[in-house]
Amino acid sequence: MKCSFAKMSTKGTFEAVWPYGTDIYGRFLYLEQGSERVLIAAFDFNATFPREADRWRREVAARTGIPEKSIWYHEIQIHAAPCHEQIAGEAMDRLIDKSVETVLDMISRAEECEVFAAECDMGTEYSFNREQYIEGLGGVTVWRGMKFDETGRPYTQDPDIMLLRGYKPNLPIFDKPIYFDNNVDQMAYMFMFKNMKGETIGTVSRFAAHPDVGVLFEHSENPERSKEYHYDYDWTGYLADDMAEIYGGIGMYINGPCADLATKKDCSPGHGTYEASANECKRLAKSIGSRIREVFDKKATKLNPDEVFKTETFEIVMPMKEDIPDNYADMPKCWDRFNELQKEFEAAVAENRNPYEVKRIIDDLWRAGHINHMCRGAKYGFTDEELKTHKVTVYVSALRFCGYLFVGVPGESLVDMTLWLRSRFTGTKTIPVDQCGGYYNYVATPRSMVLGGYTYWSSWIAQDAIPKFKRDLAPKLDEFMK
């Protein structure tokens, strides 16, 4: 087996609208064995249009000779990073050109390697599930502002951080801590690639938690917070660079399904500046990275490169939720619905209606305001055909490597996706990876559709889409595993 790594600055590909706190990178891993070749690209981006991510894959494949089915476009989903139109059109042209140059160099210098790996159960020390059901109210989502008790359990009694549009439910349950203790993806992994001289070529780390720490000031008390924006590769970028500094070579990070998973970040007063946010990123990178390194240094095992090495990309059709308009001409009706719901919300609060009823209005209000954002427009968003048929084809990438199965899923997936993939393919070390193939918004499960909260109103898929996705994907992966 041969491999190479690269760390590519994306400066100059997009027009910067903020100052740089750190550079924004694309990090690449190229693997080659026999006739099989694989490229995994992990960008410090927020949200690339799927059509533009597909174009990147097609062009890189055509100009490097790596099969398109074997190329991953993965985003870390960093919030202090460029997104959408900023990395589309001519910016994507420049990104493709620079990526092709980088990948061709990687192919030319790929060298025989040995691979070492360790798996680390992180427990609930570093992340928590930011969705919870509150009796008498419904499902809520928190982004930041949580507190942690002496055992590290996250809790809050503050409705202001639950995305309730200022509504304060008069419910006894708020008289004591409400714990957010649903499932997380506890597993972290680290892979180290060494050349035949014993030198580290690169490392790949994987965990599952949102890299939204570089913008802690967004919801702070700082009245000047809008001036604090800087590009920052968040804790995942600091972690990758820490790995490189400690072990040598190039550090790379890939993120697991994390739509409902947040790091246990410190949002206490005083974090209302970019500098404070960056320092919190560094603290988390050191804390999470130290734990991964501790386990790797003690328990790393040498992998067998003669294990099956193969890749494939599968197409899955996902149904669209019925409230998405079937053409762009009807999109303004969503704002009409938003204005109607705003009045209904104000009346419901004034009339002191049942909190559960008020919460459903809040969810529908948020959702009406998000539909245009999810569709993004005819140039880069859903195509006319996708809106007309209410069906969208997404892509799932699979890689078998040294006894592991890597599965790259679309959108911001919930921990449900991780748990299903690992349980479905028992006997196989399965590593789910999120946000592959461009940004598809949140991928809501039937449960999150019923409960409400951020995942509900930030998802374009139908309520039965995830069960259908699993039914369609399972036999494809079964065949792939033969």
Tab-separated table of C-alpha atoms in Angstrom:
chain	number	residue	atom	x	y	z
A	1	MET	CA	0.000	0.000	0.000
A	2	LYS	CA	1.157	3.508	-0.855
A	3	CYS	CA	-0.062	6.790	0.554
A	4	SER	CA	0.557	10.506	0.629
A	5	PHE	CA	-0.887	13.468	2.510
A	6	ALA	CA	-1.268	17.142	1.646
A	7	LYS	CA	-2.338	20.284	3.460
A	8	MET	CA	-3.510	22.924	1.000
A	9	SER	CA	-4.309	26.525	1.817
A	10	THR	CA	-7.548	27.687	0.219
A	11	LYS	CA	-6.502	31.332	0.280
A	12	GLY	CA	-7.036	32.937	-3.074
A	13	THR	CA	-9.777	30.554	-4.134
A	14	PHE	CA	-12.610	32.513	-2.486
A	15	GLU	CA	-13.090	36.189	-1.762
A	16	ALA	CA	-12.410	36.752	1.920
A	17	VAL	CA	-15.038	38.847	3.692
A	18	TRP	CA	-13.516	38.513	7.163
A	19	PRO	CA	-9.937	38.789	8.424
A	20	TYR	CA	-8.047	35.534	8.915
A	21	GLY	CA	-7.504	34.231	12.430
A	22	THR	CA	-6.146	31.006	10.973
A	23	ASP	CA	-5.813	29.821	7.419
A	24	ILE	CA	-8.600	27.689	5.954
A	25	TYR	CA	-7.314	24.407	4.551
A	26	GLY	CA	-8.126	21.404	2.492
A	27	ARG	CA	-6.403	18.317	3.880
A	28	PHE	CA	-6.002	15.297	1.629
A	29	LEU	CA	-5.242	11.601	2.024
A	30	TYR	CA	-4.374	9.551	-1.060
A	31	LEU	CA	-4.215	5.749	-0.877
A	32	GLU	CA	-3.121	3.353	-3.590
A	33	GLN	CA	-2.978	-0.422	-3.724
A	34	GLY	CA	-2.873	-2.371	-6.964
A	35	SER	CA	-5.441	-0.849	-9.317
A	36	GLU	CA	-7.485	0.749	-6.510
A	37	ARG	CA	-6.962	4.414	-5.683
A	38	VAL	CA	-8.748	6.604	-3.143
A	39	LEU	CA	-8.746	10.319	-2.370
A	40	ILE	CA	-10.336	11.711	0.800
A	41	ALA	CA	-10.515	15.496	0.930
A	42	ALA	CA	-11.510	17.231	4.171
A	43	PHE	CA	-12.145	20.969	3.834
A	44	ASP	CA	-12.379	23.568	6.594
A	45	PHE	CA	-15.612	24.767	4.991
A	46	ASN	CA	-19.118	25.276	6.292
A	47	ALA	CA	-21.548	24.402	3.492
A	48	THR	CA	-20.790	23.736	-0.166
A	49	PHE	CA	-23.681	23.418	-2.596
A	50	PRO	CA	-24.054	19.723	-3.532
A	51	ARG	CA	-23.931	20.544	-7.227
A	52	GLU	CA	-20.619	22.332	-6.731
A	53	ALA	CA	-19.215	19.495	-4.588
A	54	ASP	CA	-20.206	17.046	-7.344
A	55	ARG	CA	-18.455	19.251	-9.888
A	56	TRP	CA	-15.306	19.228	-7.753
A	57	ARG	CA	-15.357	15.422	-7.660
A	58	ARG	CA	-15.985	15.092	-11.399
A	59	GLU	CA	-13.234	17.523	-12.380
A	60	VAL	CA	-10.670	16.109	-9.968
A	61	ALA	CA	-11.442	12.607	-11.255
A	62	ALA	CA	-11.167	13.626	-14.901
A	63	ARG	CA	-7.878	15.480	-14.410
A	64	THR	CA	-6.109	13.062	-12.035
A	65	GLY	CA	-7.362	9.662	-13.191
A	66	ILE	CA	-8.713	8.741	-9.747
A	67	PRO	CA	-12.183	7.197	-10.246
A	68	GLU	CA	-14.990	9.535	-9.245
A	69	LYS	CA	-16.510	6.761	-7.126
A	70	SER	CA	-13.327	6.797	-5.057
A	71	ILE	CA	-13.196	10.527	-4.316
A	72	TRP	CA	-14.669	11.979	-1.103
A	73	TYR	CA	-15.580	15.648	-0.673
A	74	HIS	CA	-15.957	16.024	3.090
A	75	GLU	CA	-16.555	19.251	4.996
A	76	ILE	CA	-15.765	19.638	8.678
A	77	GLN	CA	-18.810	21.990	8.952
A	78	ILE	CA	-16.807	24.735	10.580
A	79	HIS	CA	-18.928	27.782	11.319
A	80	ALA	CA	-16.141	30.375	11.119
A	81	ALA	CA	-15.510	29.475	7.485
A	82	PRO	CA	-16.706	30.296	3.953
A	83	CYS	CA	-19.926	28.712	2.719
A	84	HIS	CA	-22.551	28.628	-0.052
A	85	GLU	CA	-21.999	31.270	-2.788
A	86	GLN	CA	-18.595	32.125	-1.355
A	87	ILE	CA	-17.213	28.783	-2.566
A	88	ALA	CA	-19.221	28.449	-5.775
A	89	GLY	CA	-18.823	29.441	-9.414
A	90	GLU	CA	-15.419	30.988	-10.144
A	91	ALA	CA	-14.310	30.331	-6.562
A	92	MET	CA	-14.986	26.615	-7.100
A	93	ASP	CA	-13.113	26.787	-10.429
A	94	ARG	CA	-10.077	28.083	-8.568
A	95	LEU	CA	-10.483	25.497	-5.808
A	96	ILE	CA	-10.602	22.715	-8.403
A	97	ASP	CA	-7.479	23.981	-10.160
A	98	LYS	CA	-5.532	24.235	-6.926
A	99	SER	CA	-6.798	20.838	-5.710
A	100	VAL	CA	-5.853	19.104	-8.972
A	101	GLU	CA	-2.332	20.517	-8.770
A	102	THR	CA	-2.070	19.301	-5.177
A	103	VAL	CA	-3.458	15.827	-5.896
A	104	LEU	CA	-1.229	15.249	-8.932
A	105	ASP	CA	1.755	16.028	-6.719
A	106	MET	CA	0.431	13.597	-4.099
A	107	ILE	CA	0.133	10.821	-6.662
A	108	SER	CA	3.702	11.388	-7.830
A	109	ARG	CA	5.177	11.178	-4.319
A	110	ALA	CA	3.007	8.431	-2.815
A	111	GLU	CA	5.232	5.986	-0.952
A	112	GLU	CA	4.913	2.560	0.559
A	113	CYS	CA	3.561	2.764	4.066
A	114	GLU	CA	2.636	0.960	7.243
A	115	VAL	CA	-0.553	1.829	9.086
A	116	PHE	CA	-1.217	1.915	12.824
A	117	ALA	CA	-4.557	2.583	14.524
A	118	ALA	CA	-6.219	2.932	17.897
A	119	GLU	CA	-9.842	3.254	18.973
A	120	CYS	CA	-10.775	5.406	21.923
A	121	ASP	CA	-14.059	5.372	23.841
A	122	MET	CA	-14.401	9.012	24.833
A	123	GLY	CA	-17.503	8.426	26.941
A	124	THR	CA	-19.439	11.633	27.524
A	125	GLU	CA	-16.531	13.690	28.784
A	126	TYR	CA	-16.077	15.840	25.690
A	127	SER	CA	-19.444	16.023	23.926
A	128	PHE	CA	-23.159	16.067	24.640
A	129	ASN	CA	-26.425	15.720	22.740
A	130	ARG	CA	-27.947	19.168	22.322
A	131	GLU	CA	-31.511	17.936	21.721
A	132	GLN	CA	-33.930	17.049	24.507
A	133	TYR	CA	-37.624	16.440	25.078
A	134	ILE	CA	-39.121	18.678	27.764
A	135	GLU	CA	-42.317	17.423	29.345
A	136	GLY	CA	-45.260	19.664	28.542
A	137	LEU	CA	-43.343	21.574	25.872
A	138	GLY	CA	-41.766	19.310	23.256
A	139	GLY	CA	-38.350	18.901	21.711
A	140	VAL	CA	-35.823	21.714	22.040
A	141	THR	CA	-32.321	22.349	20.739
A	142	VAL	CA	-29.534	24.336	22.395
A	143	TRP	CA	-26.475	25.722	20.651
A	144	ARG	CA	-24.481	27.218	23.503
A	145	GLY	CA	-24.793	28.480	27.046
A	146	MET	CA	-25.080	25.123	28.822
A	147	LYS	CA	-23.884	24.495	32.353
A	148	PHE	CA	-22.268	21.306	33.639
A	149	ASP	CA	-22.658	19.772	37.077
A	150	GLU	CA	-19.845	18.299	39.168
A	151	THR	CA	-19.965	15.048	37.174
A	152	GLY	CA	-19.919	16.866	33.820
A	153	ARG	CA	-23.605	16.307	32.994
A	154	PRO	CA	-24.931	19.171	30.838
A	155	TYR	CA	-28.027	20.986	32.006
A	156	THR	CA	-29.937	24.247	31.726
A	157	GLN	CA	-33.019	25.949	33.134
A	158	ASP	CA	-32.780	28.822	30.679
A	159	PRO	CA	-35.480	28.909	27.965
A	160	ASP	CA	-33.623	31.763	26.260
A	161	ILE	CA	-31.072	29.313	24.801
A	162	MET	CA	-33.695	26.855	23.492
A	163	LEU	CA	-34.536	28.743	20.260
A	164	LEU	CA	-38.026	29.649	21.495
A	165	ARG	CA	-38.070	33.149	19.966
A	166	GLY	CA	-38.211	34.770	23.414
A	167	TYR	CA	-41.041	32.605	24.718
A	168	LYS	CA	-40.717	31.648	28.395
A	169	PRO	CA	-42.921	28.626	29.208
A	170	ASN	CA	-44.549	28.710	32.612
A	171	LEU	CA	-43.850	25.087	33.469
A	172	PRO	CA	-42.739	23.591	36.818
A	173	ILE	CA	-40.084	21.510	35.045
A	174	PHE	CA	-38.008	24.690	34.623
A	175	ASP	CA	-37.750	25.028	38.422
A	176	LYS	CA	-34.889	22.538	38.463
A	177	PRO	CA	-32.093	21.517	36.081
A	178	ILE	CA	-33.124	19.985	32.769
A	179	TYR	CA	-30.412	17.535	31.757
A	180	PHE	CA	-29.367	16.957	28.175
A	181	ASP	CA	-28.158	13.365	28.415
A	182	ASN	CA	-29.254	11.584	25.224
A	183	ASN	CA	-26.884	9.377	23.241
A	184	VAL	CA	-23.607	10.622	21.799
A	185	ASP	CA	-21.121	9.039	19.427
A	186	GLN	CA	-18.482	8.071	21.963
A	187	MET	CA	-15.874	6.654	19.593
A	188	ALA	CA	-12.745	8.453	18.474
A	189	TYR	CA	-10.159	6.932	16.146
A	190	MET	CA	-6.633	7.702	15.116
A	191	PHE	CA	-4.703	6.309	12.171
A	192	MET	CA	-0.988	6.877	11.659
A	193	PHE	CA	0.788	6.288	8.356
A	194	LYS	CA	4.559	5.722	8.410
A	195	ASN	CA	6.957	5.214	5.526
A	196	MET	CA	9.399	2.327	5.450
A	197	LYS	CA	12.000	4.474	7.220
A	198	GLY	CA	9.648	4.776	10.189
A	199	GLU	CA	8.893	8.432	9.531
A	200	THR	CA	5.354	9.683	10.008
A	201	ILE	CA	3.720	10.648	6.725
A	202	GLY	CA	0.465	11.734	8.302
A	203	THR	CA	-2.290	11.069	10.810
A	204	VAL	CA	-6.081	10.908	10.522
A	205	SER	CA	-8.184	11.582	13.623
A	206	ARG	CA	-11.939	11.166	13.878
A	207	PHE	CA	-14.504	12.143	16.507
A	208	ALA	CA	-18.071	13.484	16.316
A	209	ALA	CA	-18.930	16.938	17.662
A	210	HIS	CA	-19.823	20.270	16.121
A	211	PRO	CA	-16.944	22.660	15.297
A	212	ASP	CA	-18.961	25.790	16.139
A	213	VAL	CA	-16.645	27.100	18.823
A	214	GLY	CA	-14.762	29.721	16.778
A	215	VAL	CA	-17.950	31.844	16.823
A	216	LEU	CA	-18.799	31.659	20.520
A	217	PHE	CA	-19.216	35.442	20.472
A	218	GLU	CA	-22.304	35.141	18.248
A	219	HIS	CA	-24.634	34.710	21.203
A	220	SER	CA	-22.584	36.617	23.749
A	221	GLU	CA	-23.187	39.784	25.706
A	222	ASN	CA	-20.713	41.721	23.540
A	223	PRO	CA	-22.637	44.482	21.671
A	224	GLU	CA	-19.773	44.660	19.156
A	225	ARG	CA	-19.800	40.921	18.418
A	226	SER	CA	-20.539	41.416	14.714
A	227	LYS	CA	-17.047	42.910	14.400
A	228	GLU	CA	-15.404	39.818	15.892
A	229	TYR	CA	-15.735	37.502	12.890
A	230	HIS	CA	-12.481	35.893	11.769
A	231	TYR	CA	-11.862	32.837	9.664
A	232	ASP	CA	-10.866	30.076	12.038
A	233	TYR	CA	-10.434	26.325	11.498
A	234	ASP	CA	-11.928	25.701	14.938
A	235	TRP	CA	-10.889	22.993	17.415
A	236	THR	CA	-10.664	20.368	14.672
A	237	GLY	CA	-8.009	22.355	12.826
A	238	TYR	CA	-6.014	23.024	15.984
A	239	LEU	CA	-6.252	19.313	16.829
A	240	ALA	CA	-4.987	18.273	13.378
A	241	ASP	CA	-2.046	20.673	13.612
A	242	ASP	CA	-1.268	19.510	17.154
A	243	MET	CA	-1.056	15.947	15.834
A	244	ALA	CA	1.361	17.068	13.130
A	245	GLU	CA	3.542	18.953	15.595
A	246	ILE	CA	3.703	15.999	17.996
A	247	TYR	CA	4.014	13.073	15.575
A	248	GLY	CA	5.321	14.689	12.396
A	249	GLY	CA	3.852	14.566	8.922
A	250	ILE	CA	0.500	16.152	8.161
A	251	GLY	CA	-2.451	16.041	10.522
A	252	MET	CA	-5.958	15.496	9.183
A	253	TYR	CA	-9.335	15.346	10.925
A	254	ILE	CA	-12.628	13.866	9.708
A	255	ASN	CA	-15.923	14.430	11.519
A	256	GLY	CA	-18.581	11.895	12.413
A	257	PRO	CA	-22.346	12.546	12.373
A	258	CYS	CA	-22.747	15.536	14.648
A	259	ALA	CA	-25.940	17.458	13.884
A	260	ASP	CA	-27.125	16.905	17.448
A	261	LEU	CA	-23.690	16.657	19.088
A	262	ALA	CA	-21.814	19.607	20.556
A	263	THR	CA	-18.507	19.871	22.340
A	264	LYS	CA	-18.630	20.707	26.029
A	265	LYS	CA	-17.515	24.235	25.341
A	266	ASP	CA	-17.226	27.003	27.904
A	267	CYS	CA	-19.797	29.699	27.112
A	268	SER	CA	-19.492	31.612	30.374
A	269	PRO	CA	-19.348	35.433	30.319
A	270	GLY	CA	-16.157	36.794	28.853
A	271	HIS	CA	-16.217	34.706	25.678
A	272	GLY	CA	-17.599	37.539	23.564
A	273	THR	CA	-14.476	38.081	21.447
A	274	TYR	CA	-12.733	36.220	18.672
A	275	GLU	CA	-9.608	35.863	20.816
A	276	ALA	CA	-11.585	34.150	23.589
A	277	SER	CA	-13.311	31.884	21.060
A	278	ALA	CA	-9.988	30.889	19.511
A	279	ASN	CA	-8.548	30.133	22.939
A	280	GLU	CA	-11.535	27.892	23.685
A	281	CYS	CA	-10.902	26.080	20.385
A	282	LYS	CA	-7.305	25.494	21.438
A	283	ARG	CA	-8.377	24.242	24.864
A	284	LEU	CA	-10.790	21.724	23.362
A	285	ALA	CA	-8.222	20.603	20.784
A	286	LYS	CA	-5.684	19.979	23.513
A	287	SER	CA	-8.190	18.184	25.756
A	288	ILE	CA	-9.713	15.950	23.076
A	289	GLY	CA	-6.387	15.396	21.334
A	290	SER	CA	-4.580	14.485	24.548
A	291	ARG	CA	-7.100	11.758	25.276
A	292	ILE	CA	-6.812	10.329	21.750
A	293	ARG	CA	-3.016	10.452	21.869
A	294	GLU	CA	-2.928	8.809	25.289
A	295	VAL	CA	-4.865	5.828	23.989
A	296	PHE	CA	-2.933	5.692	20.725
A	297	ASP	CA	0.457	5.759	22.439
A	298	LYS	CA	-0.589	2.870	24.703
A	299	LYS	CA	-2.751	0.737	22.459
A	300	ALA	CA	-1.981	1.393	18.790
A	301	THR	CA	-1.854	-1.754	16.677
A	302	LYS	CA	-0.302	-2.313	13.291
A	303	LEU	CA	-2.937	-2.938	10.636
A	304	ASN	CA	-2.784	-5.489	7.848
A	305	PRO	CA	-2.663	-3.736	4.456
A	306	ASP	CA	-3.561	-7.028	2.758
A	307	GLU	CA	-7.107	-6.762	4.126
A	308	VAL	CA	-9.721	-5.935	1.488
A	309	PHE	CA	-9.162	-2.504	-0.033
A	310	LYS	CA	-12.021	-1.215	-2.171
A	311	THR	CA	-14.276	1.797	-2.663
A	312	GLU	CA	-17.695	2.572	-4.055
A	313	THR	CA	-20.233	5.382	-4.163
A	314	PHE	CA	-23.937	4.599	-3.962
A	315	GLU	CA	-26.902	6.652	-5.146
A	316	ILE	CA	-29.887	6.912	-2.812
A	317	VAL	CA	-33.113	8.758	-3.648
A	318	MET	CA	-34.602	10.685	-0.730
A	319	PRO	CA	-38.177	12.053	-0.709
A	320	MET	CA	-38.733	15.725	0.018
A	321	LYS	CA	-41.100	16.992	2.712
A	322	GLU	CA	-44.516	17.962	1.398
A	323	ASP	CA	-44.309	21.589	2.580
A	324	ILE	CA	-41.415	22.363	0.205
A	325	PRO	CA	-42.846	24.241	-2.824
A	326	ASP	CA	-42.652	22.369	-6.113
A	327	ASN	CA	-41.223	25.365	-7.977
A	328	TYR	CA	-39.259	28.523	-7.216
A	329	ALA	CA	-42.122	30.773	-8.256
A	330	ASP	CA	-44.065	29.630	-5.188
A	331	MET	CA	-41.238	30.302	-2.706
A	332	PRO	CA	-42.619	33.734	-1.657
A	333	LYS	CA	-45.661	31.933	-0.252
A	334	CYS	CA	-43.378	30.611	2.498
A	335	TRP	CA	-42.864	34.187	3.700
A	336	ASP	CA	-46.622	34.754	3.617
A	337	ARG	CA	-46.951	31.692	5.837
A	338	PHE	CA	-44.159	33.018	8.080
A	339	ASN	CA	-45.997	36.323	8.602
A	340	GLU	CA	-49.245	34.492	9.398
A	341	LEU	CA	-47.498	32.294	11.934
A	342	GLN	CA	-45.756	35.269	13.537
A	343	LYS	CA	-49.159	36.783	14.292
A	344	GLU	CA	-50.449	33.441	15.547
A	345	PHE	CA	-47.414	33.090	17.808
A	346	GLU	CA	-47.907	36.541	19.304
A	347	ALA	CA	-51.589	35.802	19.927
A	348	ALA	CA	-50.808	32.414	21.488
A	349	VAL	CA	-48.368	34.006	23.948
A	350	ALA	CA	-50.761	36.841	24.783
A	351	GLU	CA	-53.579	34.349	25.397
A	352	ASN	CA	-51.338	32.165	27.567
A	353	ARG	CA	-52.163	29.071	25.549
A	354	ASN	CA	-50.866	25.596	26.396
A	355	PRO	CA	-47.037	25.625	26.114
A	356	TYR	CA	-47.072	22.579	23.845
A	357	GLU	CA	-49.368	24.418	21.408
A	358	VAL	CA	-47.176	27.522	21.516
A	359	LYS	CA	-44.078	25.398	20.875
A	360	ARG	CA	-45.594	23.822	17.738
A	361	ILE	CA	-46.330	27.303	16.408
A	362	ILE	CA	-42.735	28.303	17.154
A	363	ASP	CA	-41.405	25.286	15.254
A	364	ASP	CA	-43.641	25.939	12.254
A	365	LEU	CA	-42.688	29.612	12.332
A	366	TRP	CA	-38.982	28.804	12.298
A	367	ARG	CA	-39.574	26.271	9.532
A	368	ALA	CA	-41.481	28.673	7.295
A	369	GLY	CA	-38.556	31.067	7.565
A	370	HIS	CA	-36.026	28.394	6.660
A	371	ILE	CA	-37.526	26.863	3.533
A	372	ASN	CA	-36.066	29.469	1.178
A	373	HIS	CA	-32.692	29.061	2.871
A	374	MET	CA	-32.804	25.278	2.415
A	375	CYS	CA	-33.704	25.505	-1.277
A	376	ARG	CA	-31.044	28.181	-1.977
A	377	GLY	CA	-32.243	29.142	-5.483
A	378	ALA	CA	-32.215	27.668	-8.975
A	379	LYS	CA	-28.569	28.465	-9.762
A	380	TYR	CA	-27.018	26.301	-7.045
A	381	GLY	CA	-29.834	24.816	-4.964
A	382	PHE	CA	-32.443	22.206	-5.771
A	383	THR	CA	-33.065	21.790	-9.482
A	384	ASP	CA	-36.464	22.425	-11.023
A	385	GLU	CA	-36.815	18.666	-11.539
A	386	GLU	CA	-36.033	17.927	-7.892
A	387	LEU	CA	-38.667	20.396	-6.724
A	388	LYS	CA	-41.218	19.115	-9.232
A	389	THR	CA	-40.756	15.429	-8.337
A	390	HIS	CA	-39.966	16.072	-4.654
A	391	LYS	CA	-37.096	13.571	-4.965
A	392	VAL	CA	-33.382	14.228	-4.478
A	393	THR	CA	-30.539	11.841	-5.276
A	394	VAL	CA	-27.802	11.852	-2.644
A	395	TYR	CA	-24.534	9.947	-2.564
A	396	VAL	CA	-23.018	7.647	0.040
A	397	SER	CA	-19.302	6.858	-0.173
A	398	ALA	CA	-17.865	3.615	1.188
A	399	LEU	CA	-14.255	2.562	1.787
A	400	ARG	CA	-12.948	-0.772	3.064
A	401	PHE	CA	-9.463	-0.316	4.411
A	402	CYS	CA	-7.324	-2.457	6.724
A	403	GLY	CA	-10.343	-4.126	8.324
A	404	TYR	CA	-12.392	-0.909	8.714
A	405	LEU	CA	-15.502	0.243	6.875
A	406	PHE	CA	-15.707	4.007	6.373
A	407	VAL	CA	-19.141	5.285	5.328
A	408	GLY	CA	-19.542	8.891	4.180
A	409	VAL	CA	-23.133	10.053	4.569
A	410	PRO	CA	-24.793	13.246	3.278
A	411	GLY	CA	-26.008	16.178	5.308
A	412	GLU	CA	-25.755	16.928	8.993
A	413	SER	CA	-26.781	13.553	10.397
A	414	LEU	CA	-27.909	12.738	13.902
A	415	VAL	CA	-26.212	10.275	16.217
A	416	ASP	CA	-28.981	7.906	15.102
A	417	MET	CA	-26.997	7.409	11.869
A	418	THR	CA	-23.852	6.370	13.726
A	419	LEU	CA	-25.720	3.959	15.985
A	420	TRP	CA	-27.561	2.392	13.056
A	421	LEU	CA	-24.460	1.910	10.906
A	422	ARG	CA	-22.477	0.371	13.738
A	423	SER	CA	-25.308	-1.952	14.810
A	424	ARG	CA	-26.272	-2.907	11.258
A	425	PHE	CA	-22.791	-4.037	10.299
A	426	THR	CA	-21.773	-5.868	13.450
A	427	GLY	CA	-18.496	-7.705	13.182
A	428	THR	CA	-17.129	-4.826	11.109
A	429	LYS	CA	-15.330	-1.808	12.538
A	430	THR	CA	-17.583	0.855	11.049
A	431	ILE	CA	-16.611	4.532	11.017
A	432	PRO	CA	-19.397	6.878	9.892
A	433	VAL	CA	-18.300	10.234	8.439
A	434	ASP	CA	-20.689	13.181	8.111
A	435	GLN	CA	-21.138	15.969	5.575
A	436	CYS	CA	-19.963	14.207	2.427
A	437	GLY	CA	-20.845	15.425	-1.052
A	438	GLY	CA	-21.916	18.958	-0.208
A	439	TYR	CA	-24.385	20.488	2.210
A	440	TYR	CA	-27.829	18.881	2.448
A	441	ASN	CA	-28.932	20.631	5.651
A	442	TYR	CA	-30.095	18.580	8.642
A	443	VAL	CA	-31.178	14.985	8.063
A	444	ALA	CA	-34.154	14.617	10.400
A	445	THR	CA	-35.334	11.283	11.764
A	446	PRO	CA	-39.050	10.521	12.260
A	447	ARG	CA	-38.543	11.130	15.986
A	448	SER	CA	-37.039	14.588	15.489
A	449	MET	CA	-39.840	15.448	13.064
A	450	VAL	CA	-42.383	14.668	15.783
A	451	LEU	CA	-40.539	16.325	18.674
A	452	GLY	CA	-39.687	19.559	16.867
A	453	GLY	CA	-36.637	21.698	17.489
A	454	TYR	CA	-33.858	22.868	15.194
A	455	THR	CA	-33.486	19.574	13.308
A	456	TYR	CA	-37.179	19.578	12.424
A	457	TRP	CA	-37.235	23.039	10.932
A	458	SER	CA	-33.832	22.763	9.232
A	459	SER	CA	-34.575	19.607	7.250
A	460	TRP	CA	-36.041	19.295	3.746
A	461	ILE	CA	-36.531	15.514	3.807
A	462	ALA	CA	-39.864	13.751	4.313
A	463	GLN	CA	-40.706	12.154	7.640
A	464	ASP	CA	-40.133	8.639	6.257
A	465	ALA	CA	-36.918	9.555	4.412
A	466	ILE	CA	-34.411	8.150	6.907
A	467	PRO	CA	-36.161	4.741	7.233
A	468	LYS	CA	-36.217	4.601	3.412
A	469	PHE	CA	-32.554	5.666	3.268
A	470	LYS	CA	-31.606	2.823	5.594
A	471	ARG	CA	-33.677	0.256	3.673
A	472	ASP	CA	-32.062	1.272	0.391
A	473	LEU	CA	-28.506	1.585	1.682
A	474	ALA	CA	-28.319	-1.630	3.728
A	475	PRO	CA	-28.373	-4.115	0.788
A	476	LYS	CA	-25.879	-2.014	-1.149
A	477	LEU	CA	-23.436	-2.095	1.757
A	478	ASP	CA	-24.139	-5.804	2.307
A	479	GLU	CA	-23.077	-6.460	-1.279
A	480	PHE	CA	-20.066	-4.184	-0.873
A	481	MET	CA	-18.959	-6.176	2.188
A	482	LYS	CA	-18.897	-9.542	0.363
